[in-house]
């Protein structure tokens, strides 16, 4: 599926980052929210790039970079005044990287040089069906990797008016109390995104169904 981006400076810079990675012999694909937004017809505010290069190898290719999470394979590249997060594949190659992401809508990859959407997780179909589904066919495993993904699920369902797939919702409901194991700062930041999104009423209703409303907002 072609997904040719408009010639805005941020997208052009993201393409240039991929070009430089490829020229050096590394893989490079747009990943995550930027690809999701393009499929949904939304102009992304930022771009993430997935690669098989190590952070130090990425840093050697660009004049300016910041090791924001080098221990996790993440580095921030500053190219022509714009910042791009470049992350090593989360698993062995792009297919497993996509399967290890949180939700299928965020598991899409895109090759900006060939103008090809790479969908290993059924994300395009779920976007078309307005469905939020955990990646990899195992919601329990995806949430166990980071319990805050449950709260992210609430945010995405509210923001994009998505129905939550039954198995995904059941896992969210069963493990909702474990959201409180995340740091207070991460809880606060994610809750703020829910409540300042386009449909905070639905977001808060979902929190109530998960019995997280009073836990996250004790003053209620």
GROMACS .gro file of N, CA and C in nm, residues 7-150:
model
  432
    7UNK      N    1   0.540   1.674   0.116
    7UNK     CA    2   0.677   1.723   0.127
    7UNK      C    3   0.690   1.827   0.238
    8UNK      N    4   0.653   1.791   0.361
    8UNK     CA    5   0.676   1.882   0.472
    8UNK      C    6   0.816   1.858   0.525
    9UNK      N    7   0.878   1.957   0.590
    9UNK     CA    8   1.018   1.945   0.630
    9UNK      C    9   1.045   1.831   0.728
   10UNK      N   10   0.950   1.803   0.818
   10UNK     CA   11   0.973   1.697   0.917
   10UNK      C   12   0.975   1.561   0.848
   11UNK      N   13   0.880   1.538   0.757
   11UNK     CA   14   0.877   1.412   0.683
   11UNK      C   15   0.999   1.398   0.593
   12UNK      N   16   1.039   1.508   0.529
   12UNK     CA   17   1.157   1.504   0.442
   12UNK      C   18   1.281   1.469   0.522
   13UNK      N   19   1.292   1.522   0.643
   13UNK     CA   20   1.405   1.489   0.728
   13UNK      C   21   1.404   1.344   0.771
   14UNK      N   22   1.285   1.291   0.801
   14UNK     CA   23   1.273   1.150   0.840
   14UNK      C   24   1.315   1.059   0.725
   15UNK      N   25   1.280   1.099   0.604
   15UNK     CA   26   1.323   1.022   0.487
   15UNK      C   27   1.475   1.029   0.472
   16UNK      N   28   1.533   1.147   0.496
   16UNK     CA   29   1.678   1.163   0.484
   16UNK      C   30   1.752   1.078   0.586
   17UNK      N   31   1.697   1.065   0.706
   17UNK     CA   32   1.759   0.979   0.808
   17UNK      C   33   1.762   0.835   0.759
   18UNK      N   34   1.651   0.788   0.703
   18UNK     CA   35   1.646   0.652   0.650
   18UNK      C   36   1.745   0.636   0.536
   19UNK      N   37   1.754   0.734   0.448
   19UNK     CA   38   1.848   0.727   0.336
   19UNK      C   39   1.991   0.711   0.385
   20UNK      N   40   2.026   0.786   0.490
   20UNK     CA   41   2.163   0.777   0.541
   20UNK      C   42   2.189   0.641   0.606
   21UNK      N   43   2.093   0.590   0.679
   21UNK     CA   44   2.108   0.456   0.738
   21UNK      C   45   2.127   0.351   0.629
   22UNK      N   46   2.044   0.358   0.525
   22UNK     CA   47   2.051   0.260   0.417
   22UNK      C   48   2.186   0.270   0.343
   23UNK      N   49   2.231   0.393   0.321
   23UNK     CA   50   2.357   0.412   0.249
   23UNK      C   51   2.474   0.351   0.326
   24UNK      N   52   2.461   0.345   0.459
   24UNK     CA   53   2.566   0.287   0.543
   24UNK      C   54   2.549   0.136   0.560
   25UNK      N   55   2.447   0.079   0.496
   25UNK     CA   56   2.428  -0.065   0.501
   25UNK      C   57   2.335  -0.115   0.609
   26UNK      N   58   2.262  -0.023   0.674
   26UNK     CA   59   2.170  -0.062   0.780
   26UNK      C   60   2.026  -0.058   0.730
   27UNK      N   61   1.940  -0.127   0.801
   27UNK     CA   62   1.797  -0.117   0.775
   27UNK      C   63   1.745   0.016   0.828
   28UNK      N   64   1.636   0.062   0.773
   28UNK     CA   65   1.573   0.184   0.822
   28UNK      C   66   1.429   0.190   0.776
   29UNK      N   67   1.337   0.199   0.871
   29UNK     CA   68   1.194   0.206   0.841
   29UNK      C   69   1.129   0.304   0.937
   30UNK      N   70   1.030   0.379   0.887
   30UNK     CA   71   0.948   0.455   0.980
   30UNK      C   72   0.865   0.357   1.061
   31UNK      N   73   0.837   0.394   1.187
   31UNK     CA   74   0.768   0.300   1.275
   31UNK      C   75   0.671   0.374   1.366
   32UNK      N   76   0.571   0.299   1.414
   32UNK     CA   77   0.486   0.347   1.522
   32UNK      C   78   0.384   0.452   1.483
   33UNK      N   79   0.372   0.552   1.569
   33UNK     CA   80   0.263   0.648   1.559
   33UNK      C   81   0.260   0.729   1.431
   34UNK      N   82   0.376   0.761   1.375
   34UNK     CA   83   0.377   0.839   1.251
   34UNK      C   84   0.312   0.761   1.137
   35UNK      N   85   0.341   0.631   1.131
   35UNK     CA   86   0.282   0.549   1.025
   35UNK      C   87   0.132   0.534   1.048
   36UNK      N   88   0.095   0.508   1.172
   36UNK     CA   89  -0.048   0.500   1.208
   36UNK      C   90  -0.120   0.627   1.165
   37UNK      N   91  -0.064   0.742   1.199
   37UNK     CA   92  -0.130   0.868   1.167
   37UNK      C   93  -0.143   0.887   1.016
   38UNK      N   94  -0.039   0.852   0.940
   38UNK     CA   95  -0.047   0.865   0.795
   38UNK      C   96  -0.162   0.781   0.739
   39UNK      N   97  -0.174   0.657   0.789
   39UNK     CA   98  -0.282   0.570   0.741
   39UNK      C   99  -0.418   0.630   0.776
   40UNK      N  100  -0.426   0.698   0.891
   40UNK     CA  101  -0.551   0.759   0.935
   40UNK      C  102  -0.577   0.894   0.871
   41UNK      N  103  -0.482   0.943   0.791
   41UNK     CA  104  -0.499   1.073   0.728
   41UNK      C  105  -0.463   1.190   0.817
   42UNK      N  106  -0.384   1.164   0.920
   42UNK     CA  107  -0.340   1.267   1.014
   42UNK      C  108  -0.194   1.300   0.986
   43UNK      N  109  -0.158   1.428   0.988
   43UNK     CA  110  -0.019   1.467   0.968
   43UNK      C  111   0.059   1.446   1.097
   44UNK      N  112   0.161   1.361   1.096
   44UNK     CA  113   0.237   1.335   1.219
   44UNK      C  114   0.315   1.459   1.264
   45UNK      N  115   0.329   1.471   1.395
   45UNK     CA  116   0.411   1.579   1.450
   45UNK      C  117   0.557   1.538   1.462
   46UNK      N  118   0.581   1.407   1.473
   46UNK     CA  119   0.718   1.358   1.481
   46UNK      C  120   0.725   1.218   1.421
   47UNK      N  121   0.847   1.172   1.401
   47UNK     CA  122   0.870   1.044   1.334
   47UNK      C  123   0.970   0.961   1.414
   48UNK      N  124   0.940   0.832   1.427
   48UNK     CA  125   1.034   0.737   1.485
   48UNK      C  126   1.084   0.645   1.374
   49UNK      N  127   1.209   0.604   1.387
   49UNK     CA  128   1.271   0.521   1.286
   49UNK      C  129   1.327   0.396   1.353
   50UNK      N  130   1.297   0.280   1.296
   50UNK     CA  131   1.348   0.153   1.346
   50UNK      C  132   1.462   0.105   1.257
   51UNK      N  133   1.564   0.048   1.318
   51UNK     CA  134   1.684   0.008   1.244
   51UNK      C  135   1.749  -0.113   1.310
   52UNK      N  136   1.842  -0.175   1.239
   52UNK     CA  137   1.921  -0.282   1.300
   52UNK      C  138   2.056  -0.230   1.347
   53UNK      N  139   2.081  -0.099   1.332
   53UNK     CA  140   2.207  -0.040   1.378
   53UNK      C  141   2.205  -0.019   1.529
   54UNK      N  142   2.321  -0.033   1.590
   54UNK     CA  143   2.335  -0.003   1.732
   54UNK      C  144   2.340   0.149   1.751
   55UNK      N  145   2.305   0.199   1.871
   55UNK     CA  146   2.305   0.344   1.893
   55UNK      C  147   2.437   0.412   1.857
   56UNK      N  148   2.549   0.349   1.892
   56UNK     CA  149   2.678   0.412   1.861
   56UNK      C  150   2.703   0.415   1.711
   57UNK      N  151   2.649   0.317   1.638
   57UNK     CA  152   2.663   0.317   1.492
   57UNK      C  153   2.577   0.427   1.430
   58UNK      N  154   2.459   0.448   1.487
   58UNK     CA  155   2.374   0.558   1.439
   58UNK      C  156   2.441   0.692   1.468
   59UNK      N  157   2.495   0.707   1.589
   59UNK     CA  158   2.558   0.834   1.627
   59UNK      C  159   2.674   0.869   1.534
   60UNK      N  160   2.745   0.767   1.486
   60UNK     CA  161   2.859   0.791   1.399
   60UNK      C  162   2.818   0.846   1.262
   61UNK      N  163   2.691   0.831   1.228
   61UNK     CA  164   2.643   0.874   1.095
   61UNK      C  165   2.593   1.018   1.093
   62UNK      N  166   2.568   1.074   1.212
   62UNK     CA  167   2.504   1.206   1.218
   62UNK      C  168   2.587   1.301   1.305
   63UNK      N  169   2.591   1.426   1.263
   63UNK     CA  170   2.672   1.524   1.334
   63UNK      C  171   2.618   1.552   1.474
   64UNK      N  172   2.487   1.543   1.490
   64UNK     CA  173   2.426   1.573   1.620
   64UNK      C  174   2.334   1.459   1.661
   65UNK      N  175   2.355   1.409   1.782
   65UNK     CA  176   2.268   1.305   1.836
   65UNK      C  177   2.275   1.308   1.987
   66UNK      N  178   2.170   1.254   2.051
   66UNK     CA  179   2.162   1.250   2.196
   66UNK      C  180   2.123   1.108   2.237
   67UNK      N  181   2.203   1.042   2.321
   67UNK     CA  182   2.172   0.904   2.363
   67UNK      C  183   2.066   0.902   2.473
   68UNK      N  184   1.939   0.915   2.434
   68UNK     CA  185   1.832   0.927   2.533
   68UNK      C  186   1.799   0.795   2.601
   69UNK      N  187   1.832   0.684   2.538
   69UNK     CA  188   1.804   0.553   2.598
   69UNK      C  189   1.892   0.449   2.533
   70UNK      N  190   2.022   0.477   2.530
   70UNK     CA  191   2.114   0.390   2.458
   70UNK      C  192   2.111   0.247   2.510
   71UNK      N  193   2.085   0.232   2.642
   71UNK     CA  194   2.081   0.096   2.698
   71UNK      C  195   1.965   0.016   2.642
   72UNK      N  196   1.864   0.087   2.588
   72UNK     CA  197   1.749   0.021   2.526
   72UNK      C  198   1.756   0.029   2.373
   73UNK      N  199   1.870   0.075   2.322
   73UNK     CA  200   1.887   0.082   2.177
   73UNK      C  201   1.827   0.205   2.114
   74UNK      N  202   1.809   0.313   2.191
   74UNK     CA  203   1.742   0.433   2.140
   74UNK      C  204   1.837   0.552   2.141
   75UNK      N  205   1.836   0.627   2.032
   75UNK     CA  206   1.915   0.749   2.024
   75UNK      C  207   1.833   0.854   1.951
   76UNK      N  208   1.848   0.979   1.990
   76UNK     CA  209   1.775   1.088   1.924
   76UNK      C  210   1.871   1.159   1.829
   77UNK      N  211   1.832   1.165   1.704
   77UNK     CA  212   1.912   1.229   1.600
   77UNK      C  213   1.853   1.366   1.570
   78UNK      N  214   1.939   1.468   1.565
   78UNK     CA  215   1.895   1.602   1.525
   78UNK      C  216   1.944   1.624   1.383
   79UNK      N  217   1.849   1.638   1.292
   79UNK     CA  218   1.882   1.652   1.151
   79UNK      C  219   1.806   1.770   1.092
   80UNK      N  220   1.880   1.869   1.045
   80UNK     CA  221   1.822   1.990   0.985
   80UNK      C  222   1.718   2.054   1.077
   81UNK      N  223   1.752   2.059   1.205
   81UNK     CA  224   1.668   2.128   1.302
   81UNK      C  225   1.553   2.048   1.359
   82UNK      N  226   1.536   1.924   1.315
   82UNK     CA  227   1.427   1.840   1.365
   82UNK      C  228   1.485   1.719   1.438
   83UNK      N  229   1.411   1.671   1.538
   83UNK     CA  230   1.456   1.557   1.616
   83UNK      C  231   1.383   1.430   1.573
   84UNK      N  232   1.459   1.321   1.565
   84UNK     CA  233   1.403   1.192   1.527
   84UNK      C  234   1.456   1.086   1.623
   85UNK      N  235   1.365   1.006   1.677
   85UNK     CA  236   1.406   0.897   1.764
   85UNK      C  237   1.437   0.775   1.678
   86UNK      N  238   1.560   0.729   1.687
   86UNK     CA  239   1.603   0.612   1.609
   86UNK      C  240   1.627   0.499   1.709
   87UNK      N  241   1.555   0.389   1.690
   87UNK     CA  242   1.561   0.279   1.786
   87UNK      C  243   1.598   0.149   1.716
   88UNK      N  244   1.684   0.073   1.782
   88UNK     CA  245   1.716  -0.061   1.733
   88UNK      C  246   1.591  -0.148   1.739
   89UNK      N  247   1.575  -0.236   1.640
   89UNK     CA  248   1.461  -0.327   1.641
   89UNK      C  249   1.447  -0.393   1.778
   90UNK      N  250   1.324  -0.404   1.827
   90UNK     CA  251   1.300  -0.458   1.960
   90UNK      C  252   1.325  -0.607   1.968
   91UNK      N  253   1.328  -0.672   1.855
   91UNK     CA  254   1.351  -0.816   1.849
   91UNK      C  255   1.428  -0.845   1.720
   92UNK      N  256   1.427  -0.968   1.678
   92UNK     CA  257   1.508  -1.009   1.564
   92UNK      C  258   1.441  -0.969   1.432
   93UNK      N  259   1.467  -0.846   1.389
   93UNK     CA  260   1.417  -0.800   1.261
   93UNK      C  261   1.283  -0.731   1.270
   94UNK      N  262   1.237  -0.673   1.158
   94UNK     CA  263   1.115  -0.591   1.159
   94UNK      C  264   0.989  -0.668   1.193
   95UNK      N  265   0.977  -0.794   1.152
   95UNK     CA  266   0.855  -0.869   1.180
   95UNK      C  267   0.836  -0.886   1.331
   96UNK      N  268   0.940  -0.930   1.400
   96UNK     CA  269   0.928  -0.949   1.544
   96UNK      C  270   0.921  -0.816   1.618
   97UNK      N  271   0.987  -0.714   1.563
   97UNK     CA  272   0.977  -0.580   1.621
   97UNK      C  273   0.831  -0.535   1.623
   98UNK      N  274   0.763  -0.554   1.511
   98UNK     CA  275   0.622  -0.513   1.503
   98UNK      C  276   0.537  -0.592   1.601
   99UNK      N  277   0.562  -0.721   1.614
   99UNK     CA  278   0.482  -0.805   1.702
   99UNK      C  279   0.503  -0.772   1.849
  100UNK      N  280   0.615  -0.708   1.883
  100UNK     CA  281   0.644  -0.674   2.022
  100UNK      C  282   0.593  -0.535   2.060
  101UNK      N  283   0.536  -0.462   1.965
  101UNK     CA  284   0.481  -0.331   1.999
  101UNK      C  285   0.349  -0.347   2.073
  102UNK      N  286   0.294  -0.236   2.123
  102UNK     CA  287   0.179  -0.248   2.213
  102UNK      C  288   0.051  -0.290   2.141
  103UNK      N  289   0.011  -0.212   2.039
  103UNK     CA  290  -0.115  -0.237   1.971
  103UNK      C  291  -0.092  -0.243   1.820
  104UNK      N  292  -0.178  -0.316   1.751
  104UNK     CA  293  -0.157  -0.336   1.608
  104UNK      C  294  -0.157  -0.204   1.532
  105UNK      N  295  -0.235  -0.106   1.577
  105UNK     CA  296  -0.238   0.022   1.506
  105UNK      C  297  -0.102   0.092   1.513
  106UNK      N  298  -0.021   0.055   1.614
  106UNK     CA  299   0.113   0.113   1.630
  106UNK      C  300   0.222   0.019   1.579
  107UNK      N  301   0.182  -0.096   1.524
  107UNK     CA  302   0.279  -0.194   1.479
  107UNK      C  303   0.310  -0.185   1.330
  108UNK      N  304   0.259  -0.083   1.264
  108UNK     CA  305   0.284  -0.066   1.122
  108UNK      C  306   0.424  -0.007   1.099
  109UNK      N  307   0.487  -0.050   0.992
  109UNK     CA  308   0.616   0.004   0.949
  109UNK      C  309   0.600   0.058   0.807
  110UNK      N  310   0.690   0.148   0.769
  110UNK     CA  311   0.678   0.208   0.637
  110UNK      C  312   0.817   0.233   0.580
  111UNK      N  313   0.835   0.192   0.456
  111UNK     CA  314   0.959   0.217   0.383
  111UNK      C  315   0.939   0.343   0.299
  112UNK      N  316   0.995   0.458   0.341
  112UNK     CA  317   0.970   0.582   0.267
  112UNK      C  318   1.046   0.590   0.135
  113UNK      N  319   1.145   0.505   0.116
  113UNK     CA  320   1.219   0.508  -0.010
  113UNK      C  321   1.145   0.430  -0.119
  114UNK      N  322   1.084   0.318  -0.080
  114UNK     CA  323   1.007   0.238  -0.177
  114UNK      C  324   0.859   0.273  -0.175
  115UNK      N  325   0.817   0.357  -0.080
  115UNK     CA  326   0.676   0.392  -0.061
  115UNK      C  327   0.591   0.266  -0.042
  116UNK      N  328   0.631   0.185   0.059
  116UNK     CA  329   0.563   0.059   0.086
  116UNK      C  330   0.528   0.052   0.234
  117UNK      N  331   0.401   0.024   0.263
  117UNK     CA  332   0.357   0.000   0.400
  117UNK      C  333   0.384  -0.145   0.434
  118UNK      N  334   0.447  -0.169   0.548
  118UNK     CA  335   0.482  -0.304   0.592
  118UNK      C  336   0.395  -0.337   0.712
  119UNK      N  337   0.307  -0.435   0.696
  119UNK     CA  338   0.209  -0.467   0.800
  119UNK      C  339   0.219  -0.614   0.837
  120UNK      N  340   0.288  -0.642   0.948
  120UNK     CA  341   0.304  -0.779   0.996
  120UNK      C  342   0.201  -0.817   1.101
  121UNK      N  343   0.116  -0.721   1.143
  121UNK     CA  344   0.030  -0.745   1.259
  121UNK      C  345  -0.118  -0.720   1.234
  122UNK      N  346  -0.155  -0.688   1.110
  122UNK     CA  347  -0.295  -0.660   1.081
  122UNK      C  348  -0.339  -0.522   1.125
  123UNK      N  349  -0.245  -0.430   1.138
  123UNK     CA  350  -0.278  -0.296   1.185
  123UNK      C  351  -0.365  -0.218   1.088
  124UNK      N  352  -0.340  -0.234   0.958
  124UNK     CA  353  -0.420  -0.159   0.860
  124UNK      C  354  -0.567  -0.202   0.867
  125UNK      N  355  -0.591  -0.333   0.880
  125UNK     CA  356  -0.729  -0.382   0.890
  125UNK      C  357  -0.795  -0.333   1.018
  126UNK      N  358  -0.719  -0.329   1.128
  126UNK     CA  359  -0.777  -0.283   1.254
  126UNK      C  360  -0.807  -0.133   1.250
  127UNK      N  361  -0.724  -0.056   1.181
  127UNK     CA  362  -0.756   0.086   1.164
  127UNK      C  363  -0.885   0.101   1.085
  128UNK      N  364  -0.898   0.024   0.977
  128UNK     CA  365  -1.019   0.031   0.896
  128UNK      C  366  -1.142  -0.010   0.975
  129UNK      N  367  -1.125  -0.108   1.065
  129UNK     CA  368  -1.237  -0.158   1.145
  129UNK      C  369  -1.256  -0.079   1.274
  130UNK      N  370  -1.172   0.023   1.296
  130UNK     CA  371  -1.178   0.106   1.418
  130UNK      C  372  -1.167   0.018   1.543
  131UNK      N  373  -1.065  -0.068   1.544
  131UNK     CA  374  -1.047  -0.164   1.652
  131UNK      C  375  -0.909  -0.149   1.715
  132UNK      N  376  -0.905  -0.151   1.847
  132UNK     CA  377  -0.780  -0.151   1.922
  132UNK      C  378  -0.752  -0.294   1.966
  133UNK      N  379  -0.637  -0.348   1.924
  133UNK     CA  380  -0.604  -0.487   1.952
  133UNK      C  381  -0.456  -0.496   1.991
  134UNK      N  382  -0.427  -0.569   2.096
  134UNK     CA  383  -0.287  -0.588   2.136
  134UNK      C  384  -0.212  -0.666   2.029
  135UNK      N  385  -0.085  -0.636   2.014
  135UNK     CA  386  -0.002  -0.702   1.913
  135UNK      C  387   0.032  -0.846   1.951
  136UNK      N  388   0.063  -0.924   1.851
  136UNK     CA  389   0.123  -1.055   1.872
  136UNK      C  390   0.030  -1.166   1.913
  137UNK      N  391  -0.101  -1.137   1.923
  137UNK     CA  392  -0.195  -1.242   1.957
  137UNK      C  393  -0.197  -1.281   2.103
  138UNK      N  394  -0.122  -1.210   2.188
  138UNK     CA  395  -0.116  -1.246   2.331
  138UNK      C  396  -0.120  -1.118   2.414
  139UNK      N  397  -0.241  -1.065   2.440
  139UNK     CA  398  -0.251  -0.940   2.515
  139UNK      C  399  -0.184  -0.947   2.652
  140UNK      N  400  -0.195  -1.061   2.718
  140UNK     CA  401  -0.134  -1.075   2.851
  140UNK      C  402   0.017  -1.048   2.844
  141UNK      N  403   0.082  -1.106   2.745
  141UNK     CA  404   0.227  -1.089   2.732
  141UNK      C  405   0.263  -0.945   2.699
  142UNK      N  406   0.185  -0.881   2.610
  142UNK     CA  407   0.216  -0.743   2.574
  142UNK      C  408   0.202  -0.650   2.694
  143UNK      N  409   0.098  -0.668   2.773
  143UNK     CA  410   0.079  -0.579   2.888
  143UNK      C  411   0.182  -0.608   2.997
  144UNK      N  412   0.220  -0.735   3.012
  144UNK     CA  413   0.318  -0.770   3.115
  144UNK      C  414   0.453  -0.705   3.088
  145UNK      N  415   0.482  -0.673   2.962
  145UNK     CA  416   0.608  -0.606   2.929
  145UNK      C  417   0.611  -0.464   2.984
  146UNK      N  418   0.494  -0.404   2.998
  146UNK     CA  419   0.483  -0.268   3.054
  146UNK      C  420   0.336  -0.247   3.090
  147UNK      N  421   0.305  -0.254   3.219
  147UNK     CA  422   0.165  -0.246   3.261
  147UNK      C  423   0.101  -0.113   3.224
  148UNK      N  424   0.181  -0.010   3.202
  148UNK     CA  425   0.123   0.119   3.165
  148UNK      C  426   0.058   0.114   3.026
  149UNK      N  427   0.088   0.010   2.949
  149UNK     CA  428   0.022  -0.006   2.819
  149UNK      C  429  -0.130  -0.015   2.834
  150UNK      N  430  -0.177  -0.059   2.948
  150UNK     CA  431  -0.321  -0.065   2.971
  150UNK      C  432  -0.379   0.076   2.968
   0.00000   0.00000   0.00000
